[in-house]
mmCIF file of C-alpha atoms in Angstrom:
data_model
loop_
_atom_site.group_PDB
_atom_site.id
_atom_site.type_symbol
_atom_site.label_atom_id
_atom_site.label_comp_id
_atom_site.label_asym_id
_atom_site.label_seq_id
_atom_site.Cartn_x
_atom_site.Cartn_y
_atom_site.Cartn_z
ATOM 1 C CA ALA A 278 150.758 108.877 110.557
ATOM 2 C CA LEU A 279 148.897 108.590 113.876
ATOM 3 C CA ILE A 280 146.382 111.252 112.824
ATOM 4 C CA SER A 281 145.898 109.539 109.504
ATOM 5 C CA PHE A 282 145.241 106.202 111.247
ATOM 6 C CA SER A 283 142.765 107.797 113.673
ATOM 7 C CA SER A 284 140.941 109.497 110.778
ATOM 8 C CA ALA A 285 140.772 106.264 108.803
ATOM 9 C CA ARG A 286 139.471 104.405 111.868
ATOM 10 C CA LYS A 287 136.729 106.956 112.386
ATOM 11 C CA SER A 288 135.793 106.807 108.710
ATOM 12 C CA ILE A 289 135.602 102.965 108.814
ATOM 13 C CA GLN A 290 133.531 103.112 111.979
ATOM 14 C CA LYS A 291 131.097 105.606 110.410
ATOM 15 C CA GLN A 292 130.791 103.454 107.278
ATOM 16 C CA SER A 293 130.171 100.393 109.427
ATOM 17 C CA GLU A 294 127.421 102.183 111.376
ATOM 18 C CA GLN A 295 125.795 103.365 108.142
ATOM 19 C CA GLN A 296 125.921 99.885 106.712
ATOM 20 C CA MET A 297 124.350 98.412 109.908
ATOM 21 C CA ASP A 298 121.604 101.000 109.735
ATOM 22 C CA TYR A 299 120.979 100.112 106.098
ATOM 23 C CA LEU A 300 120.876 96.394 106.901
ATOM 24 C CA LYS A 301 118.505 97.005 109.798
ATOM 25 C CA THR A 302 116.161 98.975 107.562
ATOM 26 C CA LEU A 303 116.393 96.364 104.850
ATOM 27 C CA ASN A 304 115.688 93.593 107.310
ATOM 28 C CA GLU A 305 112.718 95.537 108.754
ATOM 29 C CA GLN A 306 111.322 96.044 105.247
ATOM 30 C CA GLN A 307 111.667 92.339 104.417
ATOM 31 C CA ILE A 308 109.976 91.365 107.683
ATOM 32 C CA TYR A 309 107.142 93.815 107.079
ATOM 33 C CA GLY A 310 106.711 92.489 103.520
ATOM 34 C CA ARG A 311 106.514 88.906 104.702
ATOM 35 C CA LEU A 312 104.053 89.708 107.499
ATOM 36 C CA THR A 313 101.801 91.624 105.109
ATOM 37 C CA GLU A 314 101.929 88.829 102.592
ATOM 38 C CA ILE A 315 101.039 86.203 105.178
ATOM 39 C CA ARG A 316 98.229 88.358 106.633
ATOM 40 C CA LEU A 317 96.652 88.863 103.217
ATOM 41 C CA ARG A 318 96.866 85.159 102.379
ATOM 42 C CA LEU A 319 95.206 84.235 105.648
ATOM 43 C CA GLN A 320 92.503 86.897 105.455
ATOM 44 C CA ASN A 321 91.577 86.051 101.913
ATOM 45 C CA THR A 322 90.523 82.516 102.825
ATOM 46 C CA ASP A 323 86.891 81.518 102.947
ATOM 47 C CA ASP A 324 87.383 80.242 106.463
ATOM 48 C CA PHE A 325 88.628 83.514 107.837
ATOM 49 C CA THR A 326 85.968 85.490 106.027
ATOM 50 C CA LYS A 327 83.262 83.259 107.505
ATOM 51 C CA LEU A 328 84.732 83.626 110.998
ATOM 52 C CA ALA A 329 85.152 87.389 110.605
ATOM 53 C CA ALA A 330 81.542 87.797 109.456
ATOM 54 C CA GLU A 331 80.463 86.542 112.894
ATOM 55 C CA SER A 332 82.040 89.620 114.434
ATOM 56 C CA PRO A 333 79.864 92.716 114.544
ATOM 57 C CA ILE A 334 82.962 94.839 113.858
ATOM 58 C CA TYR A 335 83.881 92.925 110.729
ATOM 59 C CA ALA A 336 80.251 92.762 109.601
ATOM 60 C CA GLU A 337 80.073 96.540 109.840
ATOM 61 C CA ARG A 338 83.320 96.958 107.896
ATOM 62 C CA PHE A 339 82.324 94.404 105.225
ATOM 63 C CA ALA A 340 79.117 96.436 104.709
ATOM 64 C CA LEU A 341 81.305 99.350 103.529
ATOM 65 C CA VAL A 342 82.470 97.426 100.465
ATOM 66 C CA ASN A 343 81.059 94.951 97.930
ATOM 67 C CA LYS A 344 83.012 91.941 99.190
ATOM 68 C CA PRO A 345 85.426 91.114 102.043
ATOM 69 C CA SER A 346 88.444 90.924 99.725
ATOM 70 C CA GLU A 347 87.941 94.621 98.919
ATOM 71 C CA TYR A 348 88.094 95.441 102.625
ATOM 72 C CA TYR A 349 91.267 93.385 103.037
ATOM 73 C CA THR A 350 92.857 95.094 100.028
ATOM 74 C CA ILE A 351 91.971 98.549 101.340
ATOM 75 C CA MET A 352 93.368 97.733 104.792
ATOM 76 C CA ALA A 353 96.570 96.383 103.218
ATOM 77 C CA PHE A 354 96.992 99.666 101.315
ATOM 78 C CA LEU A 355 96.352 101.749 104.427
ATOM 79 C CA ASP A 356 98.875 99.720 106.401
ATOM 80 C CA LEU A 357 101.382 100.028 103.589
ATOM 81 C CA PHE A 358 100.791 103.812 103.461
ATOM 82 C CA GLU A 359 101.457 103.990 107.184
ATOM 83 C CA TYR A 360 104.701 102.061 106.766
ATOM 84 C CA VAL A 361 105.883 104.260 103.892
ATOM 85 C CA TYR A 362 104.985 107.332 105.996
ATOM 86 C CA HIS A 363 107.068 105.870 108.823
ATOM 87 C CA LEU A 364 110.011 105.377 106.419
ATOM 88 C CA LYS A 365 109.710 109.022 105.334
ATOM 89 C CA ARG A 366 109.717 110.230 108.967
ATOM 90 C CA GLU A 367 112.811 108.107 109.663
ATOM 91 C CA ASN A 368 114.507 109.524 106.557
ATOM 92 C CA SER A 369 114.780 105.984 105.185
ATOM 93 C CA ILE A 370 113.167 106.756 101.853
ATOM 94 C CA ASP A 371 114.393 109.070 99.112
ATOM 95 C CA ASN A 372 112.332 112.218 98.444
ATOM 96 C CA VAL A 373 111.702 111.183 94.835
ATOM 97 C CA VAL A 374 110.306 107.847 95.976
ATOM 98 C CA TRP A 375 108.301 109.532 98.753
ATOM 99 C CA ASN A 376 106.759 111.992 96.274
ATOM 100 C CA ARG A 377 105.615 109.104 94.085
ATOM 101 C CA TRP A 378 104.028 107.328 97.106
ATOM 102 C CA LYS A 379 102.425 110.564 98.301
ATOM 103 C CA ALA A 380 100.879 111.130 94.844
ATOM 104 C CA LEU A 381 99.557 107.539 94.942
ATOM 105 C CA MET A 382 98.103 108.101 98.413
ATOM 106 C CA GLU A 383 96.441 111.360 97.294
ATOM 107 C CA THR A 384 94.895 109.570 94.291
ATOM 108 C CA ILE A 385 93.780 106.487 96.191
ATOM 109 C CA MET A 386 92.166 108.519 98.959
ATOM 110 C CA THR A 387 89.735 109.924 96.376
ATOM 111 C CA ILE A 388 88.155 106.461 96.095
ATOM 112 C CA PRO A 389 84.944 106.548 98.184
ATOM 113 C CA LYS A 390 85.377 103.013 99.531
ATOM 114 C CA PHE A 391 88.873 103.860 100.770
ATOM 115 C CA VAL A 392 87.500 106.945 102.509
ATOM 116 C CA ARG A 393 84.696 105.011 104.164
ATOM 117 C CA VAL A 394 87.001 102.237 105.414
ATOM 118 C CA TRP A 395 89.531 104.838 106.594
ATOM 119 C CA GLU A 396 86.867 106.676 108.558
ATOM 120 C CA LYS A 397 85.742 103.425 110.293
ATOM 121 C CA THR A 398 89.266 102.111 111.001
ATOM 122 C CA ARG A 399 91.220 105.351 111.561
ATOM 123 C CA TYR A 400 91.433 104.693 115.303
ATOM 124 C CA SER A 401 93.328 101.461 114.734
ATOM 125 C CA HIS A 402 96.369 103.364 113.524
ATOM 126 C CA SER A 403 98.483 104.466 116.453
ATOM 127 C CA ASP A 404 100.555 107.228 114.758
ATOM 128 C CA ASP A 405 98.640 110.528 115.200
ATOM 129 C CA GLN A 406 100.843 112.287 112.604
ATOM 130 C CA PHE A 407 100.001 109.605 110.077
ATOM 131 C CA LYS A 408 96.290 109.928 110.856
ATOM 132 C CA GLY A 409 96.552 113.719 110.353
ATOM 133 C CA PHE A 410 98.409 113.210 107.075
ATOM 134 C CA ILE A 411 95.748 110.861 105.673
ATOM 135 C CA ASP A 412 92.975 113.096 106.957
ATOM 136 C CA SER A 413 94.586 115.995 105.053
ATOM 137 C CA LEU A 414 94.289 113.977 101.835
ATOM 138 C CA LEU A 415 90.540 113.423 102.173
ATOM 139 C CA PRO A 416 88.122 115.469 100.120
ATOM 140 C CA VAL A 417 86.646 118.301 102.131
ATOM 141 C CA LYS A 418 83.083 117.214 102.951
ATOM 142 C CA ASN A 419 81.671 120.753 102.814
ATOM 143 C CA ASN A 420 83.137 121.313 99.358
ATOM 144 C CA THR A 421 81.920 117.893 98.224
ATOM 145 C CA GLN A 422 78.441 118.599 99.541
ATOM 146 C CA ALA A 423 78.414 122.018 97.845
ATOM 147 C CA ILE A 424 79.476 120.539 94.518
ATOM 148 C CA ASP A 425 76.860 117.775 94.835
ATOM 149 C CA SER A 426 74.100 120.302 95.574
ATOM 150 C CA GLN A 427 75.144 122.379 92.537
ATOM 151 C CA ARG A 428 74.856 119.315 90.316
ATOM 152 C CA GLN A 429 71.242 118.652 91.435
#
């Protein structure tokens, strides 16, 4: 009976730890979602866009796209990709879900504006493994140049 009690206690403790880890991840995801939502709402105001245009850094970045809202959208995607990549590295996302996100990232990183913004803002992402991952999704410039020269 004592062994059975000890085994049950360990099982309950393990379940409790797993539940706490799940709640922590869920809470982190909710916080991230709220922060991203707030950031986008603030950035997509005329006031912020006017203020940002006074910055040479933002002016350079806005020049990469047709309008500031495109830049904000691209940055939101890149930040989301970094967060999903983080979840994958922490084993907090199922492989099936990860594969869907990875396919989306591969597709989106074929959009020239996304590539241009990534190349200008890459340094702002602190995770070197994430940067390497996104870089691996980019079209190879030499192949792109070779294809372009063949088309001419």
